[in-house]
Every structure is written in C-alpha cells, then in structure tokens.
XYZ file of C-alpha atoms in Angstrom:
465
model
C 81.920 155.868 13.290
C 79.188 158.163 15.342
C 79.588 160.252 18.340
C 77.542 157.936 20.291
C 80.078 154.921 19.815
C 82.778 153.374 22.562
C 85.334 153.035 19.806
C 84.898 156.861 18.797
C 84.758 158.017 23.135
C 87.593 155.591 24.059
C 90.011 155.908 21.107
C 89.322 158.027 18.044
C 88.594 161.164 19.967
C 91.539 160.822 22.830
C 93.869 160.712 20.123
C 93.062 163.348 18.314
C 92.766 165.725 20.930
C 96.017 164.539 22.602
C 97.711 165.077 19.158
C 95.667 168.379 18.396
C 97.105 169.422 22.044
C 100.478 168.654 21.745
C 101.658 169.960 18.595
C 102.560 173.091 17.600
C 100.100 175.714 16.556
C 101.077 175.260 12.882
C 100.183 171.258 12.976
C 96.980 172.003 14.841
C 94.541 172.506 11.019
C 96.606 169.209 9.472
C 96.479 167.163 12.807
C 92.495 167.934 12.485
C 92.148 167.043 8.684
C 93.948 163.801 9.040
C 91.795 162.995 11.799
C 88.184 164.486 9.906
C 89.762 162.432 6.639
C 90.276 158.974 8.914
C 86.826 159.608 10.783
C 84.952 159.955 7.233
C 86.377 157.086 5.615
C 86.180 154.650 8.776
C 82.640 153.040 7.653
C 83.039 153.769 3.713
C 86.818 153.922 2.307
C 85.620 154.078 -1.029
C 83.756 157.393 -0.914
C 86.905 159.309 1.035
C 87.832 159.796 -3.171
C 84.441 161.843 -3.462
C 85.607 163.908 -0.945
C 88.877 164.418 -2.128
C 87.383 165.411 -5.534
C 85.107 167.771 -4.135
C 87.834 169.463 -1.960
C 89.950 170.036 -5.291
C 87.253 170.758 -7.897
C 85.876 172.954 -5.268
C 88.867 174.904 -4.186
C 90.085 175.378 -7.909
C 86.924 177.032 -8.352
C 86.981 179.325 -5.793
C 90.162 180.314 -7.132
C 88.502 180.634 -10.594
C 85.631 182.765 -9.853
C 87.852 184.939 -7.162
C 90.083 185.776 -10.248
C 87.525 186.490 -12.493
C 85.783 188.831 -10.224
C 86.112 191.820 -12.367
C 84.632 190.080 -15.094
C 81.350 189.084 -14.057
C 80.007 187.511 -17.211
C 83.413 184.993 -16.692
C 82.616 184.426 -12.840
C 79.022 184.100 -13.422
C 79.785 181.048 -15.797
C 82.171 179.531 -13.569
C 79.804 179.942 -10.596
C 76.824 178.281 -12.630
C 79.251 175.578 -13.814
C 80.123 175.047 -10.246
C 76.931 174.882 -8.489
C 75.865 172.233 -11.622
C 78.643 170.123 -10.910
C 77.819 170.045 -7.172
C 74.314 169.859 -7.592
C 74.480 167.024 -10.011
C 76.823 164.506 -7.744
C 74.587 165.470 -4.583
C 71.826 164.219 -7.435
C 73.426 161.259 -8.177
C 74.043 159.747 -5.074
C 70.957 160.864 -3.737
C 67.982 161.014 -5.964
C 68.979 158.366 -8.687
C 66.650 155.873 -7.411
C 64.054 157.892 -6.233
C 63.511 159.444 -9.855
C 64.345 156.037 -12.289
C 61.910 154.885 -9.775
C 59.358 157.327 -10.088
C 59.748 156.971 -13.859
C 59.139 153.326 -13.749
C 56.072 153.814 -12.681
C 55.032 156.563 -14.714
C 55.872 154.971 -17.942
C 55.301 151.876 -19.431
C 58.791 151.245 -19.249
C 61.476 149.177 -16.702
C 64.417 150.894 -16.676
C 67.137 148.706 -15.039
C 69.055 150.466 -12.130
C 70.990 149.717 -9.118
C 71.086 151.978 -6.329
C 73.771 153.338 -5.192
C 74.525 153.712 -0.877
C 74.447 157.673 0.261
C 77.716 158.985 1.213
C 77.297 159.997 4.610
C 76.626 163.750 5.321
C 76.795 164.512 1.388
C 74.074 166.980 1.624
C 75.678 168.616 4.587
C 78.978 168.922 2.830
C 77.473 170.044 -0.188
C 75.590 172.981 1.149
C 78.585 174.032 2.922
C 80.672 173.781 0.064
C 78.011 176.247 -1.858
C 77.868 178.648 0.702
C 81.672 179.243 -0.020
C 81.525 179.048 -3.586
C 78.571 181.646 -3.943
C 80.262 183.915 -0.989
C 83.285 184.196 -2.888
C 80.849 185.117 -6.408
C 79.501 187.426 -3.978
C 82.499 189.091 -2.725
C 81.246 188.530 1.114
C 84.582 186.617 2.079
C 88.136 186.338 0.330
C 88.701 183.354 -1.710
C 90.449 180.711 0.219
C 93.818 179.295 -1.108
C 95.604 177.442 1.544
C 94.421 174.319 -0.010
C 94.805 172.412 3.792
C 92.381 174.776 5.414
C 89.856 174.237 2.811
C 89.972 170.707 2.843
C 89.473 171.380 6.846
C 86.338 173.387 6.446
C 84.604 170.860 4.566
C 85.661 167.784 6.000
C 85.979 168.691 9.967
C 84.847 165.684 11.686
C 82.524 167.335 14.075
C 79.964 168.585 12.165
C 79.865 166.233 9.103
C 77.371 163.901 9.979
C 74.399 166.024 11.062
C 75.299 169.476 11.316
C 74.657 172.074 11.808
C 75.640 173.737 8.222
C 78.614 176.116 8.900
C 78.765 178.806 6.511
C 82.278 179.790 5.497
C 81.683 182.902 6.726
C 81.217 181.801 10.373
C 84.313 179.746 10.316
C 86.792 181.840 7.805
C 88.674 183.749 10.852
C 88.782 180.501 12.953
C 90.329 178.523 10.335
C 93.450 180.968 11.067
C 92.936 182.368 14.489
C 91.039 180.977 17.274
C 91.622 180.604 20.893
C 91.802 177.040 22.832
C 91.778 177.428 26.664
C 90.600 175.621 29.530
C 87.508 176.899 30.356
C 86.528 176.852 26.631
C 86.997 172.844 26.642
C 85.452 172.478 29.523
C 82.144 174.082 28.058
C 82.581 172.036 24.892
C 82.859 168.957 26.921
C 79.285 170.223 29.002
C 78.042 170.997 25.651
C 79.150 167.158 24.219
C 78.368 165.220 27.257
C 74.468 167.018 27.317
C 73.830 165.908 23.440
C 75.341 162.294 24.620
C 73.016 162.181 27.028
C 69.904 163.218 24.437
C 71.127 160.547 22.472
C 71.740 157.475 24.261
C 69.052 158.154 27.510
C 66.577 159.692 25.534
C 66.359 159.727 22.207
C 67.309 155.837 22.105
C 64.986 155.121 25.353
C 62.159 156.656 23.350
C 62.905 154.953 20.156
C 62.003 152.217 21.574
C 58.343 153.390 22.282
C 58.129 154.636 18.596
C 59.546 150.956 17.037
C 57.153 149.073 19.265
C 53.964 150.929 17.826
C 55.170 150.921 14.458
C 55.182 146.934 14.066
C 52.042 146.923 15.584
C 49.487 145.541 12.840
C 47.315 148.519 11.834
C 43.903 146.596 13.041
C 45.638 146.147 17.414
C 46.537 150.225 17.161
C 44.006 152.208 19.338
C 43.610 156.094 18.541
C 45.504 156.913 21.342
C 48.234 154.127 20.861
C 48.722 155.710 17.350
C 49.430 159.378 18.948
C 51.622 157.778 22.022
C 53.563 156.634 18.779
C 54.219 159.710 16.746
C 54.390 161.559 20.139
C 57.705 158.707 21.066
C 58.730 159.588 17.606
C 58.007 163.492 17.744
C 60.935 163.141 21.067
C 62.924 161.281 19.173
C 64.172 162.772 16.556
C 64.187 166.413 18.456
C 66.778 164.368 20.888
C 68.359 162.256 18.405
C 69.218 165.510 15.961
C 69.293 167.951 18.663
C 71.815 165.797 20.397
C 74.136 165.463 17.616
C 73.928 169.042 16.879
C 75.104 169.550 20.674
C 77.907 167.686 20.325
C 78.888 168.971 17.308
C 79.277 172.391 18.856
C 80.938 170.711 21.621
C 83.493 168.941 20.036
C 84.200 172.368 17.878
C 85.286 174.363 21.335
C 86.799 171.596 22.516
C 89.194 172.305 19.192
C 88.805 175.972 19.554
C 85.772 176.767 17.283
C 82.460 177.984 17.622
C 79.586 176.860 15.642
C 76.553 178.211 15.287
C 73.400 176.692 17.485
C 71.143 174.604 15.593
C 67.916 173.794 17.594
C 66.561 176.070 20.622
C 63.903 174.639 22.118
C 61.597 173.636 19.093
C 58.492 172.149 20.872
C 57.651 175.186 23.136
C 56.551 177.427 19.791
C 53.327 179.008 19.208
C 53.306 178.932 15.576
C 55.171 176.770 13.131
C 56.768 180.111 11.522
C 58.356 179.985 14.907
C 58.893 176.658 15.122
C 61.103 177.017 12.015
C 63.595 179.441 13.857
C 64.106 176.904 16.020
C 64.282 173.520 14.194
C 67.696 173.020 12.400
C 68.579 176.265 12.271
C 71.599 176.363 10.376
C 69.094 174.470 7.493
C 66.248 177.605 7.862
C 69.352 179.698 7.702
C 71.201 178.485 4.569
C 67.872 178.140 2.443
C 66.852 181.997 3.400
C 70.134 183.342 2.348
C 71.343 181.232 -1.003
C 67.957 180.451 -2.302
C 64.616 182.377 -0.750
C 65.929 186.082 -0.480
C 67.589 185.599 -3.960
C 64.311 184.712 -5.051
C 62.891 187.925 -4.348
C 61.602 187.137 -0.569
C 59.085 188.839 0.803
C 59.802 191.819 -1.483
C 57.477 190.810 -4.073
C 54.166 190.705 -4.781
C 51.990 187.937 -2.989
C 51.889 185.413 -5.924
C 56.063 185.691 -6.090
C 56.012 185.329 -2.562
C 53.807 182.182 -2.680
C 55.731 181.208 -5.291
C 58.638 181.879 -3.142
C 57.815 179.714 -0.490
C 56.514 176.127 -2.255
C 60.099 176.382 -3.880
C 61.921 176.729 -0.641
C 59.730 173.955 0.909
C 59.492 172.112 -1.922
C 63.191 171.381 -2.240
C 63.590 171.328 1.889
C 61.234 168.068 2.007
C 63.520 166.714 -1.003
C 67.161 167.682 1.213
C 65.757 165.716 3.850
C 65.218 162.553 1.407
C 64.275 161.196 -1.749
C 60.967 159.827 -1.779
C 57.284 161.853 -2.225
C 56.680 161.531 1.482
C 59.473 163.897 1.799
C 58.073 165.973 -1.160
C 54.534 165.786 0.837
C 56.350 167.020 3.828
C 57.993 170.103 2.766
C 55.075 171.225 0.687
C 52.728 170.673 3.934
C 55.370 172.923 5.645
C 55.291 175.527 2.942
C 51.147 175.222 2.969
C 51.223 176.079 6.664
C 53.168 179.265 6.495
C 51.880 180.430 3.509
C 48.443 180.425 5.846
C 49.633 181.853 8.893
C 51.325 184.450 7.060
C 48.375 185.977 5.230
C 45.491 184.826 7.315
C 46.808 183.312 10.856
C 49.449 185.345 12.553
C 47.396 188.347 13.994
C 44.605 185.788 15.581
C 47.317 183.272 16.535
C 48.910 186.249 18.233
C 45.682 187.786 20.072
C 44.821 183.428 21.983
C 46.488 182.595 24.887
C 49.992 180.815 24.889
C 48.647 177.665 25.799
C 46.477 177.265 22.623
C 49.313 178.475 19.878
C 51.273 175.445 21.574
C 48.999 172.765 21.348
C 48.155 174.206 17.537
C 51.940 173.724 16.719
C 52.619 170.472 18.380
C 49.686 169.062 16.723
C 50.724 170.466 13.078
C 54.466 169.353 13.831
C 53.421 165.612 14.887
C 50.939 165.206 11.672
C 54.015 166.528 9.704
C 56.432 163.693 11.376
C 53.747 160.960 10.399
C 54.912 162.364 6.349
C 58.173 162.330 7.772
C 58.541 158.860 9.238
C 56.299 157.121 7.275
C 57.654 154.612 4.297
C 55.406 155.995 2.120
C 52.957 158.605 1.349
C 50.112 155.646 1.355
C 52.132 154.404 4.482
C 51.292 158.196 5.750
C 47.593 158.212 5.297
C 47.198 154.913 6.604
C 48.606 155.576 9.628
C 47.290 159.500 9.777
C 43.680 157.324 9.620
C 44.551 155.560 12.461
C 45.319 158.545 15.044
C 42.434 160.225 14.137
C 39.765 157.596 14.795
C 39.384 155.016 11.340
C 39.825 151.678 10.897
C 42.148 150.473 14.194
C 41.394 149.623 17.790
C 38.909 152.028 19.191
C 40.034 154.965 21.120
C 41.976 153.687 24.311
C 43.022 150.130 25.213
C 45.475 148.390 27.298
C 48.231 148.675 25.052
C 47.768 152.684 25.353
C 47.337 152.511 29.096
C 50.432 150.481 29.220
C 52.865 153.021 27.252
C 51.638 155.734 29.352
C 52.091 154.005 32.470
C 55.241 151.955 31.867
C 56.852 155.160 30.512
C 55.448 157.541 32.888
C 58.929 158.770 34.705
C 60.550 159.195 30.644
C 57.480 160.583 29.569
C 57.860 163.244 32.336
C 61.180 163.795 31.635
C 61.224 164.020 27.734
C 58.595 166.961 28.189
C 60.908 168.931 30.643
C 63.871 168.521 28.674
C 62.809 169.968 25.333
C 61.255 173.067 27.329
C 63.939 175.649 28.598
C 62.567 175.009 32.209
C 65.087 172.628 33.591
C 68.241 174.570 32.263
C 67.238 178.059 33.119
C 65.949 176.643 36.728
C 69.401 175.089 36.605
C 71.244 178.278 35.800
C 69.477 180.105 38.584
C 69.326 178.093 41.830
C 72.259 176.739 41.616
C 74.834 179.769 40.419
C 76.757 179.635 43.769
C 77.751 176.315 43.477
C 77.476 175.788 40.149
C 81.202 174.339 39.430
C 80.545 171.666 41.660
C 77.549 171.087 40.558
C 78.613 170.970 36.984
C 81.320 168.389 37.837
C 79.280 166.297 39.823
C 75.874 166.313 37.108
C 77.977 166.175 33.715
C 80.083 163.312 35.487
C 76.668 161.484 35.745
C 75.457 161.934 33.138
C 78.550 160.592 31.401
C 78.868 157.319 33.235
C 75.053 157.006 32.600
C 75.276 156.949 29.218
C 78.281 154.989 28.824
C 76.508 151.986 30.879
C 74.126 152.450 28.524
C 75.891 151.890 25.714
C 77.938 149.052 27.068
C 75.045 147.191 28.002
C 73.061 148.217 25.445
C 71.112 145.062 23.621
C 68.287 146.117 21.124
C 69.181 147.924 17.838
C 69.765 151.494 17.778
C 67.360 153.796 16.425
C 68.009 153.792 12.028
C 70.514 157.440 11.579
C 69.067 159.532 8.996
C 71.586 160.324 6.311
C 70.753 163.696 5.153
C-alpha cells in the first residue's frame, strides 16, 4: 500500500485517524501499531514475521546492553552481537544476489541461488533500529521497555517506506507525550497534500519524459535528447522522494509527531558538499553520527580523513542498492568531496552563484546516470551518449519535441524545486493566507486525485531502499 494510492486516501488512512481520534489517550500508541503492523503487511504478509522478530530481538537487546552498562566489556559484546545480527539479515535480504552474483563471475564456479524479494523499507527500519541500539550503548537516551512503544517506533506507518530515518532520540519524548491539535493537523495535512502533489503531478508527469528516452535505441538518441532524459529523471526522483518524505512528516503531525525534514531544496546548491545537506537528510545525518565521526572525522590526519570518506560513500552507494552501479555512485560522491574539500571550496566560493549551480547540477545529473542506469556498462553507454559519441547528432526533432511539448512542466518543475514559489507564497499572500491555503491545498488535492483515478500508464518503478 503507498501514500499515493485511492485505497490508502479513501480507507486505510480515514480509519485510522478516526480510531486514533476517538480513543482514549492510552489506546492512541496501540491504535497506531495495529494500523503501522496492517499497513506493512498489506502487500507482503509473510515478511510482517521479520518485523516481529526484529521488534523482539531488538528490544531484548536494548534491555541487555542498558543492564550491562556498568560493565562495558559485557555491553560492548552485546552491542557488537547486535549490530551483527542486524547487519547480517539487512545482508541477506539485500545483498545475497548481488554478491553470489558477483562471485559467479569472478570464479570459475556457478553457484546456484534464488533471490529472495526485499522487504520493503528494510534498510530504513534497520538504521533506525541501530540508532537506538547504539544510543542506548552510548548512554544518550534511556533504554526503552514498554515493549508497545518500541514496536511503534520502528514500525510507524508513516515513515517506513522512504523516510526520513528518525533517530530514537528525536522521537523518544513523543512516543509518551506529544500534543495533537487542530492547527497542528491542519499543517500536516498542507504538508501531505504538497508531497501528493510532487508525486502524482510531477514526479509521475515527468517520469514519463525519463521512460520515453530510456527505450529509445541508443543509435535515435541526440546529445541533447540524452540530457532532456537524465534532466526528466534528475526531477523525478527529487519529487518522487522528496514527496514521500513530505508526507511522511505530514502524516506524523497529523498523529501528533514531528519528524525531522529530509530534503530542502537540493537543486539550488553551489557545491555538492552542499548539496549533501540537503539531499536525504536524515541519510547524511545518520551516516555522520554512527559511522563517519566514530571513524575519527575530520579530526585526523588527511589520509584517515580520505580514508574516512570512501568508507562513508562507499557503503552509502551500497544502502541505496546492491549492484556496482551503486558502488560506482557512492564512490563518485566520495571522489567529489574529497576534491572540493582540499582543492575546490575556496575558488568555488570566490565565482559567482550562477556558476557553482550549473557545476553542481551537472555533477548531480552525471551521478543519476550511475544511479539509474542497469548497469555500470549500461552507465557509460549512456554517459557516451550525452556527451556527444555514438547517437544522433546534437539536436533533432525528438529533442525539440520534449522541450516543446513539455514546455509549461518544464517551467514548473524548475520553480518548484527552488524556494522561489513558497517564500513568494509566504509573503504576498500573508493577509489572506487561510483562504488562500484552503482554496490552493483543496486544488491541489482534487488535482491529484483525478489524476490518479484516471491515471492509465504505469507508475514510475518505487525504489526499495
């Protein structure tokens, strides 16, 4: 079941929130596991007892390591044991086939496998789950052992699929205390109804653009055909994940919880070290604090720090999936901030706005080609293409007629992932900005339900992170 779906608008989430509303304060935590519990296992039954397992195993050992604080040798083991054992099903379910593979054709050897389907938002789960377990080792927040509310934090319906990553220590007071009123839902509703909107009107609108170029046969794909289609792509997934992530937060004060914002404005950076504080986050956030910084940082010397870095990015291209494309894309990531840090950041500082922007948009669409792209041959094939070999010359009529055909979304995808449109919003129209809300939000609603009923092609493919 997704966000974007008539059966979760029309039926899961009025229930929920009718029952969530209704209740008593004490039945307001169970009302919303049952609910996160039914949502998970909707489209896969079968891996609700994965869940289940990791909720226990889990919450034992927080309980474990919490009582064997004063013992650190004893916690330390526990802690180890725990992250192996979380580490290792994340592993499984993810990675099997993309390292028996990899063997395969490394050796001269067929090992026999069958792969096994990705339990949806495993690696979001997982993370969050960690944060806990190594805040606890840490002594940064009390262990938690109301079984219930644990099970809450790591199944809660709203953020499962694509985030962002809640750290239990942003949620650990809300699990007991938090405050529902009406001007609180009505934010969470502007906040749902805007990532809708990304979704369905853009994000799927542009999709479109992206799947068209992509069958293209390599030989009909002019130079600029092949950028129109990572540039579709490049609004894509910004609206597609940034959407999600919007109505993630919404649906969390709907309930009476605030998450933390997990893309701000991406596209409009300078540099990609900026561009990082504002892609996913949550992501940025959680690898800094349980991985980089315990590392050493930025508090060693240059070669640790380097070192640093390809490890981070190294295993952030492998979170996002499990193929060497992935690998290719985190390390190109970790490449390009290892430059600007000790060569680029002073001159990319000193040149005018305009040229740190078109430097970053061009690194960031070369790194979605990795990204997208089936493979890493499937990369430089196409990376060939935008930049002038083999294909269809420079411009054609298929290029001409993306451009023009798409002008008005075009137009409109480049406003909305600048901060122009909302802050021009917040400022002209603060005196009758209720009405305005009401009347704009209520649009944009109906707009993308039509959508959805009416809707005939296939949806763009949801990335399972």
């Amino acid at each position: 079941m997704l966000f974007s779906s008539i059966v979760f608008l029309f039926t899961f989430l009025p229930i929920i929130l009718i029952l969530y509303y209704v209740l008593p304060k004490g039945m307001k935590n169970p009302v919303l596991l049952l609910g996160s519990l039914i949502f998970y296992a909707w489209g896969e039954p079968i891996y609700l007892f994965l869940m289940i397992f990791s909720i226990i195993f889990n919450y034992i050992c927080g309980l474990d390591i919490s009582r064997n604080l004063g013992d650190k040798k004893a916690a330390r083991k526990s802690l180890v044991f725990n992250v192996a054992v979380n580490l290792a099903v994340l592993g499984f379910f993810k990675y099997e086939g993309f390292v028996l593979n990899s063997l395969n054709m490394a050796l001269p050897v067929d090992i026999p496998f069958r792969e096994v389907a990705l339990p949806v938002g495993i690696s979001f789960y997982t993370f969050q789950i960690l944060s806990y377990i190594i805040d606890v080792y840490r002594g940064n927040v009390k262990v938690q052992k109301n079984l219930l509310d644990f099970a809450l934090y790591v199944t809660m319906f709203p953020q499962l699929i694509a985030g962002p990553i809640v750290k239990y220590a942003e949620i650990d007071e809300q699990l007991h205390v938090r405050t529902e009123s009406i001007g609180k839902f009505g934010d969470g509703a502007m906040f749902f109804i805007r990532g809708l909107a990304k979704k369905v009107l853009l994000a799927n609108t542009i999709g479109m653009v992206y799947t068209d170029v992509a069958a293209m046969a390599p030989e009909d794909v002019s130079v600029v055909t092949a950028w129109l289609g990572c540039l579709a792509y490049t609004f894509q997934i910004y609206f597609d994940f940034s959407g999600y992530s919007d109505m993630a937060v919404g649906l969390g004060k709907m309930f009476g919880f605030e998450f933390p914002r997990n893309f701000y404005y991406p596209y409009v950076s300078k540099s990609i070290t900026e561009f990082w504080r504002r892609w996913h986050i949550s992501l940025s956030s959680w690898f800094r604090e349980y991985l980089y910084i315990p590392l050493g940082g930025n508090r060693v010397p240059v070669k640790k720090h380097i070192r640093n870095l390809l490890v981070v990015w190294l295993l952030t291209g492998l979170w996002h999936g499990a193929a060497w494309n992935f690998v290719a894309w985190g390390l190109y990531y970790g490449i390009i901030l290892i430059i600007e840090k000790y060569f680029l950041q002073k001159k990319l500082e000193r040149l005018p706005a305009v040229f740190g922007h078109i430097y970053s948009l061009v690194l960031v669409m070369i790194g979605w080609v990795l990204f997208f792209s089936p493979s890493l041959g499937g990369a430089w094939e196409y990376l060939k293409l935008m930049f002038g070999v083999g294909g269809h010359g420079f411009l054609d009529s298929q290029a001409l007629y993306l451009v023009v055909s798409n002008l008005g979304l075009w137009v409109v995808l480049i406003l909305a992932s600048t901060p122009v449109v909302y802050y021009g919003y917040e400022k002209y129209l603060t005196r009758k900005k209720a009405v305005a809300d009401i009347l704009i939000y209520a649009g944009l609603f109906l707009l993308s339900i039509a959508y959805l009923v009416t809707e005939t092609y296939n949806p763009f493919l949801y990335f399972r992170f």
